[in-house]
mmCIF file of C-alpha atoms and ligand atoms in Angstrom:
data_model
loop_
_atom_site.group_PDB
_atom_site.id
_atom_site.type_symbol
_atom_site.label_atom_id
_atom_site.label_comp_id
_atom_site.label_asym_id
_atom_site.label_seq_id
_atom_site.Cartn_x
_atom_site.Cartn_y
_atom_site.Cartn_z
ATOM 1 C CA MET A 127 113.750 117.772 28.617
ATOM 2 C CA LYS A 128 117.110 120.092 27.678
ATOM 3 C CA PRO A 129 115.829 122.441 24.660
ATOM 4 C CA VAL A 130 117.046 121.448 21.287
ATOM 5 C CA ASN A 131 118.999 124.061 19.097
ATOM 6 C CA SER A 132 116.883 127.149 19.314
ATOM 7 C CA VAL A 133 118.068 128.691 15.689
ATOM 8 C CA LEU A 134 116.896 125.555 13.631
ATOM 9 C CA SER A 135 113.678 124.785 15.912
ATOM 10 C CA SER A 136 112.380 128.334 15.078
ATOM 11 C CA TYR A 137 111.548 127.842 11.588
ATOM 12 C CA GLY A 138 108.819 125.914 10.151
ATOM 13 C CA THR A 139 108.423 123.458 7.206
ATOM 14 C CA THR A 140 109.621 125.056 4.125
ATOM 15 C CA ILE A 141 106.934 126.724 2.087
ATOM 16 C CA PHE A 142 108.052 124.474 -0.886
ATOM 17 C CA GLU A 143 107.393 121.547 0.921
ATOM 18 C CA VAL A 144 104.053 122.439 2.214
ATOM 19 C CA MET A 145 102.694 124.131 -0.793
ATOM 20 C CA SER A 146 103.704 120.599 -2.604
ATOM 21 C CA ARG A 147 101.908 118.352 0.030
ATOM 22 C CA LEU A 148 98.892 120.763 -0.419
ATOM 23 C CA ALA A 149 98.848 120.347 -4.266
ATOM 24 C CA ALA A 150 99.084 116.695 -4.110
ATOM 25 C CA GLU A 151 96.320 116.650 -1.660
ATOM 26 C CA HIS A 152 94.036 118.543 -3.793
ATOM 27 C CA GLY A 153 95.163 117.126 -7.362
ATOM 28 C CA ALA A 154 96.251 120.678 -8.218
ATOM 29 C CA VAL A 155 98.845 121.472 -10.999
ATOM 30 C CA ASN A 156 101.925 122.288 -8.819
ATOM 31 C CA LEU A 157 103.630 125.522 -10.520
ATOM 32 C CA GLY A 158 104.610 126.024 -6.614
ATOM 33 C CA GLN A 159 108.013 124.421 -6.061
ATOM 34 C CA GLY A 160 110.504 124.754 -8.165
ATOM 35 C CA PHE A 161 111.242 121.614 -10.227
ATOM 36 C CA PRO A 162 111.192 121.072 -13.904
ATOM 37 C CA GLU A 163 109.027 118.305 -15.572
ATOM 38 C CA GLY A 164 109.986 116.868 -18.888
ATOM 39 C CA LEU A 165 113.028 118.448 -19.449
ATOM 40 C CA GLU A 166 115.358 115.389 -18.280
ATOM 41 C CA PRO A 167 117.870 114.819 -20.695
ATOM 42 C CA PRO A 168 117.706 111.129 -21.764
ATOM 43 C CA ALA A 169 121.342 110.964 -22.457
ATOM 44 C CA LEU A 170 122.110 111.759 -18.751
ATOM 45 C CA LEU A 171 119.644 108.843 -17.545
ATOM 46 C CA GLN A 172 121.235 106.313 -19.790
ATOM 47 C CA ALA A 173 124.698 107.594 -18.597
ATOM 48 C CA ALA A 174 123.623 107.393 -14.626
ATOM 49 C CA SER A 175 121.811 103.752 -15.462
ATOM 50 C CA ARG A 176 125.077 102.529 -17.079
ATOM 51 C CA ALA A 177 127.354 104.024 -14.375
ATOM 52 C CA ILE A 178 125.261 102.206 -11.545
ATOM 53 C CA LEU A 179 125.477 98.786 -13.196
ATOM 54 C CA GLU A 180 128.985 98.868 -14.392
ATOM 55 C CA GLY A 181 130.687 101.415 -12.200
ATOM 56 C CA SER A 182 131.736 101.653 -8.367
ATOM 57 C CA GLN A 183 128.941 101.721 -5.703
ATOM 58 C CA GLN A 184 131.623 102.699 -2.996
ATOM 59 C CA TYR A 185 132.573 105.923 -1.638
ATOM 60 C CA PRO A 186 134.380 108.110 -4.096
ATOM 61 C CA SER A 187 137.176 110.612 -3.759
ATOM 62 C CA MET A 188 135.723 113.481 -1.051
ATOM 63 C CA MET A 189 136.319 116.199 -3.585
ATOM 64 C CA GLY A 190 134.351 114.471 -6.221
ATOM 65 C CA THR A 191 135.274 112.306 -9.123
ATOM 66 C CA PRO A 192 138.264 112.935 -11.149
ATOM 67 C CA ALA A 193 136.160 113.060 -14.197
ATOM 68 C CA LEU A 194 133.382 115.189 -12.907
ATOM 69 C CA ARG A 195 135.999 117.859 -11.529
ATOM 70 C CA ARG A 196 137.766 117.743 -14.483
ATOM 71 C CA ALA A 197 134.297 118.379 -16.443
ATOM 72 C CA VAL A 198 133.343 121.349 -14.282
ATOM 73 C CA ALA A 199 136.787 123.027 -14.939
ATOM 74 C CA ASP A 200 136.219 122.724 -18.759
ATOM 75 C CA HIS A 201 132.789 124.249 -18.441
ATOM 76 C CA ALA A 202 134.157 127.167 -16.820
ATOM 77 C CA MET A 203 136.645 127.751 -19.118
ATOM 78 C CA ARG A 204 134.108 126.932 -22.058
ATOM 79 C CA PHE A 205 131.461 129.195 -20.949
ATOM 80 C CA TYR A 206 133.374 132.025 -19.075
ATOM 81 C CA GLY A 207 136.831 131.608 -20.284
ATOM 82 C CA LEU A 208 138.121 130.942 -16.355
ATOM 83 C CA ALA A 209 141.231 128.749 -15.720
ATOM 84 C CA VAL A 210 140.205 126.105 -12.925
ATOM 85 C CA ASP A 211 142.465 123.940 -11.564
ATOM 86 C CA PRO A 212 140.314 120.694 -11.195
ATOM 87 C CA ASP A 213 142.655 119.164 -8.461
ATOM 88 C CA ARG A 214 142.947 122.297 -6.051
ATOM 89 C CA GLU A 215 139.764 124.135 -7.172
ATOM 90 C CA VAL A 216 136.610 122.231 -7.457
ATOM 91 C CA MET A 217 134.560 120.088 -5.327
ATOM 92 C CA VAL A 218 131.675 118.279 -5.556
ATOM 93 C CA THR A 219 128.508 118.419 -3.153
ATOM 94 C CA SER A 220 125.231 116.807 -2.465
ATOM 95 C CA GLY A 221 123.689 119.564 -4.452
ATOM 96 C CA GLY A 222 123.685 123.475 -4.468
ATOM 97 C CA THR A 223 122.395 123.523 -0.880
ATOM 98 C CA GLU A 224 124.731 121.608 0.863
ATOM 99 C CA ALA A 225 127.584 123.810 -1.288
ATOM 100 C CA LEU A 226 125.749 126.754 0.390
ATOM 101 C CA ALA A 227 126.166 125.237 3.824
ATOM 102 C CA ASP A 228 129.975 124.171 3.443
ATOM 103 C CA CYS A 229 130.618 127.790 2.322
ATOM 104 C CA LEU A 230 128.909 129.258 5.217
ATOM 105 C CA PHE A 231 130.206 126.844 7.752
ATOM 106 C CA GLY A 232 133.463 127.027 6.534
ATOM 107 C CA LEU A 233 134.053 130.642 6.313
ATOM 108 C CA ILE A 234 132.051 132.140 8.895
ATOM 109 C CA GLU A 235 133.118 132.765 12.318
ATOM 110 C CA PRO A 236 130.522 133.498 15.423
ATOM 111 C CA GLY A 237 129.595 137.322 14.978
ATOM 112 C CA ASP A 238 130.911 137.835 11.529
ATOM 113 C CA GLU A 239 128.399 139.581 9.513
ATOM 114 C CA VAL A 240 126.711 138.535 6.330
ATOM 115 C CA VAL A 241 125.183 140.748 3.617
ATOM 116 C CA LEU A 242 122.140 138.868 2.211
ATOM 117 C CA ILE A 243 120.022 140.171 -0.419
ATOM 118 C CA GLU A 244 116.074 140.035 -0.264
ATOM 119 C CA PRO A 245 113.943 138.094 -1.354
ATOM 120 C CA LEU A 246 116.218 135.400 -0.419
ATOM 121 C CA TYR A 247 116.392 131.381 -0.916
ATOM 122 C CA ASP A 248 115.179 129.885 2.250
ATOM 123 C CA SER A 249 118.016 127.948 2.977
ATOM 124 C CA TYR A 250 120.468 131.192 3.381
ATOM 125 C CA LEU A 251 119.293 132.618 6.718
ATOM 126 C CA PRO A 252 119.050 129.706 8.843
ATOM 127 C CA ILE A 253 122.522 128.207 7.865
ATOM 128 C CA VAL A 254 124.237 132.018 8.476
ATOM 129 C CA ARG A 255 122.725 131.790 11.740
ATOM 130 C CA ARG A 256 123.303 128.473 12.991
ATOM 131 C CA ALA A 257 127.004 129.076 11.700
ATOM 132 C CA GLY A 258 127.246 132.393 14.110
ATOM 133 C CA GLY A 259 126.703 134.686 11.580
ATOM 134 C CA VAL A 260 124.903 138.063 11.834
ATOM 135 C CA ALA A 261 122.836 138.706 8.893
ATOM 136 C CA ARG A 262 122.721 142.356 7.426
ATOM 137 C CA LEU A 263 119.852 142.048 4.990
ATOM 138 C CA VAL A 264 119.217 144.415 2.065
ATOM 139 C CA ARG A 265 115.983 144.495 0.278
ATOM 140 C CA LEU A 266 114.994 144.594 -3.371
ATOM 141 C CA GLU A 267 111.309 145.593 -3.718
ATOM 142 C CA PRO A 268 109.100 144.787 -6.631
ATOM 143 C CA PRO A 269 108.123 145.402 -9.188
ATOM 144 C CA ASP A 270 111.752 146.361 -10.483
ATOM 145 C CA TRP A 271 113.881 144.715 -8.281
ATOM 146 C CA ARG A 272 116.479 147.348 -8.505
ATOM 147 C CA LEU A 273 119.724 146.923 -6.326
ATOM 148 C CA PRO A 274 119.512 150.172 -3.646
ATOM 149 C CA ARG A 275 123.245 150.885 -4.160
ATOM 150 C CA ALA A 276 123.214 153.391 -0.792
ATOM 151 C CA ALA A 277 121.702 150.737 1.376
ATOM 152 C CA PHE A 278 123.443 148.030 -0.011
ATOM 153 C CA GLU A 279 126.676 149.812 0.599
ATOM 154 C CA ALA A 280 125.651 150.620 4.121
ATOM 155 C CA ALA A 281 125.231 146.874 4.849
ATOM 156 C CA PHE A 282 128.966 146.681 4.490
ATOM 157 C CA THR A 283 131.000 147.081 7.641
ATOM 158 C CA GLU A 284 134.567 146.192 8.779
ATOM 159 C CA LYS A 285 132.843 143.207 10.099
ATOM 160 C CA THR A 286 131.737 141.739 6.893
ATOM 161 C CA LYS A 287 132.788 138.398 6.224
ATOM 162 C CA LEU A 288 130.888 137.847 2.961
ATOM 163 C CA LEU A 289 127.939 138.337 0.661
ATOM 164 C CA ILE A 290 125.590 135.969 -0.661
ATOM 165 C CA LEU A 291 124.766 136.905 -4.348
ATOM 166 C CA ASN A 292 122.165 134.749 -6.405
ATOM 167 C CA THR A 293 121.985 135.427 -9.748
ATOM 168 C CA PRO A 294 120.172 134.578 -11.758
ATOM 169 C CA MET A 295 118.009 135.084 -8.919
ATOM 170 C CA ASN A 296 115.103 133.092 -7.005
ATOM 171 C CA PRO A 297 112.167 134.287 -7.195
ATOM 172 C CA THR A 298 112.646 137.454 -8.646
ATOM 173 C CA GLY A 299 113.944 136.412 -12.207
ATOM 174 C CA LYS A 300 116.612 139.130 -11.843
ATOM 175 C CA VAL A 301 120.039 138.998 -13.547
ATOM 176 C CA PHE A 302 122.540 141.102 -11.935
ATOM 177 C CA ASP A 303 123.794 143.260 -14.936
ATOM 178 C CA VAL A 304 127.943 144.104 -15.170
ATOM 179 C CA GLU A 305 127.366 147.329 -13.771
ATOM 180 C CA GLU A 306 126.127 145.880 -10.524
ATOM 181 C CA LEU A 307 128.586 143.050 -10.405
ATOM 182 C CA ALA A 308 131.241 145.786 -10.688
ATOM 183 C CA PHE A 309 129.689 148.001 -8.027
ATOM 184 C CA ILE A 310 129.686 144.670 -5.863
ATOM 185 C CA ALA A 311 133.167 143.845 -6.538
ATOM 186 C CA GLY A 312 134.292 147.154 -5.462
ATOM 187 C CA LEU A 313 132.782 146.791 -2.059
ATOM 188 C CA LEU A 314 133.885 143.218 -1.294
ATOM 189 C CA GLU A 315 137.605 144.765 -2.143
ATOM 190 C CA ARG A 316 136.923 147.551 -0.050
ATOM 191 C CA PHE A 317 135.571 145.896 2.757
ATOM 192 C CA ASP A 318 137.997 142.724 2.405
ATOM 193 C CA ALA A 319 134.784 140.600 1.960
ATOM 194 C CA TYR A 320 134.038 137.123 0.133
ATOM 195 C CA CYS A 321 131.133 136.278 -2.192
ATOM 196 C CA VAL A 322 129.336 133.093 -2.036
ATOM 197 C CA CYS A 323 127.776 133.058 -5.710
ATOM 198 C CA ASP A 324 124.710 130.915 -5.640
ATOM 199 C CA GLU A 325 124.916 130.333 -9.421
ATOM 200 C CA VAL A 326 122.736 127.606 -9.954
ATOM 201 C CA TYR A 327 120.289 128.990 -12.547
ATOM 202 C CA GLU A 328 123.698 129.985 -14.746
ATOM 203 C CA HIS A 329 121.890 128.285 -17.862
ATOM 204 C CA LEU A 330 118.271 129.301 -17.373
ATOM 205 C CA ILE A 331 118.777 132.814 -18.907
ATOM 206 C CA TYR A 332 116.579 134.389 -21.626
ATOM 207 C CA ASP A 333 116.128 136.905 -24.149
ATOM 208 C CA GLY A 334 119.908 136.756 -25.509
ATOM 209 C CA ARG A 335 121.589 137.521 -22.417
ATOM 210 C CA ARG A 336 124.605 135.886 -20.994
ATOM 211 C CA HIS A 337 125.355 135.010 -17.538
ATOM 212 C CA ILE A 338 128.352 136.730 -15.859
ATOM 213 C CA PRO A 339 130.122 134.910 -13.011
ATOM 214 C CA LEU A 340 131.233 137.396 -10.594
ATOM 215 C CA ILE A 341 134.672 135.537 -10.070
ATOM 216 C CA GLY A 342 135.556 136.322 -13.435
ATOM 217 C CA LEU A 343 135.666 140.099 -12.873
ATOM 218 C CA PRO A 344 138.996 141.872 -12.016
ATOM 219 C CA GLY A 345 140.063 141.144 -8.329
ATOM 220 C CA MET A 346 137.518 138.546 -7.465
ATOM 221 C CA ARG A 347 139.340 135.030 -8.054
ATOM 222 C CA GLU A 348 140.394 135.080 -4.701
ATOM 223 C CA ARG A 349 137.382 136.319 -2.929
ATOM 224 C CA CYS A 350 134.489 134.429 -4.803
ATOM 225 C CA LEU A 351 133.205 130.870 -4.363
ATOM 226 C CA ARG A 352 130.895 129.653 -7.443
ATOM 227 C CA ILE A 353 128.108 127.392 -6.980
ATOM 228 C CA GLY A 354 126.485 125.365 -9.853
ATOM 229 C CA SER A 355 123.848 122.547 -9.725
ATOM 230 C CA ALA A 356 123.073 119.764 -11.937
ATOM 231 C CA GLY A 357 119.627 120.064 -10.424
ATOM 232 C CA LYS A 358 119.197 123.061 -12.364
ATOM 233 C CA THR A 359 121.310 122.634 -15.371
ATOM 234 C CA PHE A 360 120.237 119.241 -16.271
ATOM 235 C CA SER A 361 116.904 119.720 -14.751
ATOM 236 C CA LEU A 362 117.446 116.438 -12.442
ATOM 237 C CA THR A 363 116.596 118.285 -8.936
ATOM 238 C CA GLY A 364 116.273 115.035 -7.296
ATOM 239 C CA TRP A 365 120.159 113.960 -8.105
ATOM 240 C CA LYS A 366 121.234 116.620 -5.654
ATOM 241 C CA VAL A 367 124.683 116.846 -7.543
ATOM 242 C CA GLY A 368 126.340 120.386 -7.009
ATOM 243 C CA TYR A 369 129.813 121.720 -7.454
ATOM 244 C CA VAL A 370 131.632 124.870 -5.742
ATOM 245 C CA THR A 371 134.733 126.563 -7.689
ATOM 246 C CA ALA A 372 137.215 128.857 -5.636
ATOM 247 C CA CYS A 373 140.861 129.157 -5.006
ATOM 248 C CA PRO A 374 142.566 126.759 -3.121
ATOM 249 C CA ALA A 375 142.799 129.083 0.109
ATOM 250 C CA LEU A 376 139.221 129.413 0.056
ATOM 251 C CA LEU A 377 138.027 125.879 -0.942
ATOM 252 C CA GLN A 378 140.123 124.025 1.619
ATOM 253 C CA PRO A 379 137.915 125.360 4.731
ATOM 254 C CA VAL A 380 134.949 124.555 2.636
ATOM 255 C CA ALA A 381 136.151 121.123 1.962
ATOM 256 C CA LYS A 382 136.457 120.768 5.972
ATOM 257 C CA ALA A 383 132.735 121.657 6.216
ATOM 258 C CA HIS A 384 131.726 118.831 3.450
ATOM 259 C CA GLN A 385 133.825 116.139 4.684
ATOM 260 C CA TYR A 386 132.054 116.119 8.192
ATOM 261 C CA ILE A 387 128.319 116.887 6.539
ATOM 262 C CA THR A 388 128.306 114.504 3.490
ATOM 263 C CA PHE A 389 131.616 113.796 2.768
ATOM 264 C CA THR A 390 130.777 112.164 -0.551
ATOM 265 C CA THR A 391 128.010 112.325 -3.336
ATOM 266 C CA PRO A 392 127.024 109.332 -5.126
ATOM 267 C CA PRO A 393 129.591 108.265 -7.791
ATOM 268 C CA ASN A 394 127.370 107.192 -10.394
ATOM 269 C CA LEU A 395 125.355 110.330 -10.789
ATOM 270 C CA GLN A 396 128.622 112.407 -10.507
ATOM 271 C CA GLN A 397 129.674 110.284 -13.945
ATOM 272 C CA ALA A 398 126.702 111.121 -15.506
ATOM 273 C CA VAL A 399 126.694 114.733 -14.748
ATOM 274 C CA ALA A 400 130.251 114.758 -15.970
ATOM 275 C CA GLU A 401 129.164 113.463 -19.471
ATOM 276 C CA GLY A 402 126.123 116.183 -19.138
ATOM 277 C CA LEU A 403 128.390 119.010 -18.743
ATOM 278 C CA GLY A 404 130.302 118.291 -21.771
ATOM 279 C CA SER A 405 126.877 118.498 -23.990
ATOM 280 C CA GLY A 406 127.254 120.527 -27.032
ATOM 281 C CA ASP A 407 125.857 123.856 -27.524
ATOM 282 C CA ALA A 408 122.597 122.530 -28.808
ATOM 283 C CA TYR A 409 121.613 121.146 -25.236
ATOM 284 C CA TYR A 410 122.366 124.269 -23.418
ATOM 285 C CA GLN A 411 120.517 126.412 -26.324
ATOM 286 C CA GLY A 412 117.728 124.192 -26.112
ATOM 287 C CA LEU A 413 117.071 124.435 -22.532
ATOM 288 C CA ALA A 414 117.135 128.178 -22.339
ATOM 289 C CA GLY A 415 115.089 128.223 -25.509
ATOM 290 C CA GLY A 416 112.537 125.817 -24.352
ATOM 291 C CA LEU A 417 112.129 127.522 -20.885
ATOM 292 C CA GLN A 418 111.890 130.817 -22.958
ATOM 293 C CA ALA A 419 109.023 129.595 -24.801
ATOM 294 C CA ARG A 420 107.318 127.898 -21.541
ATOM 295 C CA ARG A 421 107.728 131.602 -19.925
ATOM 296 C CA ASP A 422 106.220 133.351 -22.517
ATOM 297 C CA LYS A 423 103.367 131.013 -22.697
ATOM 298 C CA LEU A 424 102.447 131.259 -18.982
ATOM 299 C CA ALA A 425 103.293 134.843 -18.922
ATOM 300 C CA LYS A 426 100.826 135.437 -21.600
ATOM 301 C CA GLY A 427 98.251 133.103 -20.018
ATOM 302 C CA LEU A 428 98.364 134.641 -16.773
ATOM 303 C CA ALA A 429 98.133 138.548 -18.176
ATOM 304 C CA ASP A 430 95.391 137.393 -20.216
ATOM 305 C CA ILE A 431 93.500 136.230 -16.922
ATOM 306 C CA GLY A 432 94.434 139.508 -15.296
ATOM 307 C CA PHE A 433 97.700 138.852 -13.162
ATOM 308 C CA SER A 434 100.208 141.658 -13.602
ATOM 309 C CA VAL A 435 103.081 139.454 -14.785
ATOM 310 C CA LEU A 436 106.832 140.937 -13.756
ATOM 311 C CA PRO A 437 109.627 140.474 -16.222
ATOM 312 C CA CYS A 438 111.810 137.544 -15.929
ATOM 313 C CA VAL A 439 115.027 136.895 -17.757
ATOM 314 C CA GLY A 440 116.592 134.417 -15.555
ATOM 315 C CA SER A 441 115.653 131.311 -13.598
ATOM 316 C CA TYR A 442 112.545 129.432 -14.004
ATOM 317 C CA PHE A 443 110.024 131.670 -12.311
ATOM 318 C CA LEU A 444 107.485 134.352 -12.762
ATOM 319 C CA THR A 445 106.437 136.759 -10.039
ATOM 320 C CA THR A 446 102.929 137.786 -10.477
ATOM 321 C CA ASP A 447 100.910 140.643 -8.545
ATOM 322 C CA PHE A 448 97.440 139.129 -8.065
ATOM 323 C CA ARG A 449 95.471 142.452 -6.980
ATOM 324 C CA PRO A 450 94.034 143.173 -10.058
ATOM 325 C CA LEU A 451 92.314 140.065 -9.732
ATOM 326 C CA GLY A 452 90.320 141.312 -6.849
ATOM 327 C CA PHE A 453 91.538 138.665 -4.382
ATOM 328 C CA ARG A 454 91.354 140.451 -0.870
ATOM 329 C CA GLY A 455 93.642 138.425 1.180
ATOM 330 C CA ASP A 456 97.428 138.200 1.416
ATOM 331 C CA ASP A 457 100.119 136.027 -0.888
ATOM 332 C CA VAL A 458 99.837 132.928 1.504
ATOM 333 C CA GLU A 459 95.817 133.005 1.753
ATOM 334 C CA PHE A 460 95.993 133.296 -1.925
ATOM 335 C CA CYS A 461 98.451 130.869 -2.863
ATOM 336 C CA LYS A 462 96.121 128.564 -0.554
ATOM 337 C CA HIS A 463 93.194 129.538 -2.218
ATOM 338 C CA ILE A 464 94.053 128.912 -5.815
ATOM 339 C CA THR A 465 95.657 125.581 -4.791
ATOM 340 C CA THR A 466 92.257 124.121 -3.112
ATOM 341 C CA GLN A 467 89.670 126.080 -5.125
ATOM 342 C CA ALA A 468 91.257 126.613 -8.773
ATOM 343 C CA GLY A 469 93.626 123.668 -8.578
ATOM 344 C CA VAL A 470 96.751 125.316 -9.404
ATOM 345 C CA ALA A 471 99.627 125.642 -6.893
ATOM 346 C CA ALA A 472 101.720 128.598 -6.731
ATOM 347 C CA VAL A 473 104.346 129.982 -3.941
ATOM 348 C CA PRO A 474 103.782 133.272 -1.905
ATOM 349 C CA VAL A 475 106.600 135.656 -2.502
ATOM 350 C CA SER A 476 106.493 136.863 1.209
ATOM 351 C CA VAL A 477 108.213 133.773 2.562
ATOM 352 C CA PHE A 478 111.471 134.915 1.000
ATOM 353 C CA TYR A 479 111.340 138.044 3.324
ATOM 354 C CA GLN A 480 112.058 137.956 6.558
ATOM 355 C CA ALA A 481 109.734 140.484 7.782
ATOM 356 C CA GLY A 482 106.942 138.854 5.277
ATOM 357 C CA ASP A 483 105.717 142.058 4.439
ATOM 358 C CA VAL A 484 105.690 141.754 0.547
ATOM 359 C CA ARG A 485 102.121 140.399 0.536
ATOM 360 C CA HIS A 486 100.562 140.435 -2.725
ATOM 361 C CA TYR A 487 102.500 138.471 -5.269
ATOM 362 C CA ALA A 488 102.716 134.779 -6.064
ATOM 363 C CA ARG A 489 105.643 132.869 -7.849
ATOM 364 C CA PHE A 490 104.778 130.427 -10.465
ATOM 365 C CA CYS A 491 107.332 127.998 -11.766
ATOM 366 C CA PHE A 492 107.512 127.652 -15.581
ATOM 367 C CA ALA A 493 109.731 124.431 -16.111
ATOM 368 C CA LYS A 494 106.699 122.329 -16.191
ATOM 369 C CA LYS A 495 105.642 120.255 -19.362
ATOM 370 C CA ASP A 496 103.357 122.433 -21.878
ATOM 371 C CA ASP A 497 100.412 120.231 -21.181
ATOM 372 C CA ALA A 498 100.729 121.125 -17.396
ATOM 373 C CA ILE A 499 100.899 124.919 -18.070
ATOM 374 C CA ASP A 500 97.881 124.522 -20.510
ATOM 375 C CA GLU A 501 95.917 123.063 -17.892
ATOM 376 C CA ALA A 502 97.020 125.328 -14.940
ATOM 377 C CA LEU A 503 95.854 128.410 -17.617
ATOM 378 C CA ILE A 504 92.378 126.794 -18.094
ATOM 379 C CA ARG A 505 91.675 125.969 -14.499
ATOM 380 C CA LEU A 506 92.621 129.557 -13.242
ATOM 381 C CA ALA A 507 90.743 131.126 -16.375
ATOM 382 C CA ARG A 508 87.633 129.178 -15.420
ATOM 383 C CA TYR A 509 88.227 130.234 -11.734
ATOM 384 C CA PHE A 510 88.688 133.981 -12.331
ATOM 385 C CA GLY A 511 86.455 134.197 -15.269
ATOM 386 C CA PRO A 512 87.585 136.256 -18.199
ATOM 387 C CA PRO A 513 89.577 139.470 -17.624
ATOM 388 C CA GLY A 514 87.086 142.380 -16.767
ATOM 389 C CA ALA A 515 84.081 140.013 -15.917
HETATM 390 N N1 LIG B 65 119.753 127.989 -4.642
HETATM 391 C C1 LIG B 65 118.733 128.532 -5.120
HETATM 392 C C2 LIG B 65 118.698 130.308 -5.165
HETATM 393 C C3 LIG B 65 118.041 127.712 -5.399
HETATM 394 O O1 LIG B 65 116.725 128.076 -6.036
HETATM 395 C C4 LIG B 65 118.078 126.129 -5.139
HETATM 396 C C5 LIG B 65 117.230 125.475 -5.677
HETATM 397 N N2 LIG B 65 116.057 124.791 -5.142
HETATM 398 C C6 LIG B 65 119.396 126.120 -4.626
HETATM 399 C C7 LIG B 65 120.100 126.959 -4.354
HETATM 400 C C8 LIG B 65 119.751 124.414 -4.434
HETATM 401 O O2 LIG B 65 120.035 123.856 -5.441
HETATM 402 P P1 LIG B 65 120.024 122.055 -5.361
HETATM 403 O O3 LIG B 65 118.476 121.594 -5.670
HETATM 404 O O4 LIG B 65 121.128 121.736 -5.972
HETATM 405 O O5 LIG B 65 120.481 122.038 -3.764
HETATM 406 N N1 LIG B 66 114.737 125.716 -5.260
HETATM 407 C C1 LIG B 66 113.434 125.507 -5.451
HETATM 408 C C2 LIG B 66 112.272 126.605 -5.377
HETATM 409 O O1 LIG B 66 112.680 127.779 -4.881
HETATM 410 C C3 LIG B 66 112.807 124.268 -4.423
HETATM 411 C C4 LIG B 66 113.871 123.863 -3.211
HETATM 412 C C5 LIG B 66 113.312 123.241 -2.454
HETATM 413 O O2 LIG B 66 112.354 122.671 -2.522
HETATM 414 N N2 LIG B 66 114.151 122.956 -1.098
HETATM 415 O O3 LIG B 66 111.132 126.152 -5.236
#
């Protein structure tokens, strides 16, 4: 039999699926895979139900419904002062994951170099490779996840086609500040490169910080493709509604990928998300405020048990160093161990590095019901015993 595609078949099942299956098998509280629980806005569920019963069930416009494209453009102006043409600069996709794939397939020519920052989200590398791109990886290291400017600059060459930048960042909880963004913008200009800006966690940002989209910096409007996701902004990850915002010259090739991959996204869900994006400030503040309180509860609880908990200012993930607990194995062993033995699932951070060599950090998702966080902490405390015991 002829071999199947070698790039994709070289990857196993994603860790998110693996850990969620293990959690289900063992009745563990699942703080592994990043999906929220108990935060779904009722108004959006009602809007989607209404749109299913009363709206169209047929293919909507390939670029997205006019209402959602308009809502994405209005949201960009409202939060970031960005003027966006809803008819030429917005495309709706089936989740941020599809948006990423569309951008990469639409822009990369075989042999192009792509700069990626580790730890990185699991879909980036396989799609870059499948598109024929050559990955140039730059590492951020725990515990401070600082951007190593010299190494980052050295990753750019005249062959660099694009950078993928994720801020707020999964799994580190890092938010790139304006100096880092200005430095990045300078490199994109110097090397005539584009940036795929994965900003799905744009509203999950804490301690009074504000998200800064790179596309809003001087000179970046024609270089950046900004990706958002209703999955994160409205805690509806199963809906898979995302959006890309870019100037027409960049959006056109990306739309070519979209038209052959999914072509459209369910119209009823688009209608509900359009209504959601227009929510009042109380919604957005409530989302960030509620998650910040959960972050604090989980961080304190884990620290009391003996984990060393790294700071998190964005996303809904806490990275923890489990060495103070005295566990001898690596992070994959640790996450499997606590799932099966303590009844709490987490995700190993090594999977976000190509070399898999950052081996003693576990990622916990705090976008869960208070009860689930309390129960997870009780189970971990019971298993590991009081600190210092
Ligand atoms: N990028 C990052 C960094 C993510 O964590 C996620 C969420 N899993 C995505 C993209 C994909 O978003 P979506 O669920 O909308 O496809
Ligand atoms: N982004 C989520 C995470 O990092 C999950 C995405 C997925 O399951 N593919 O956990």
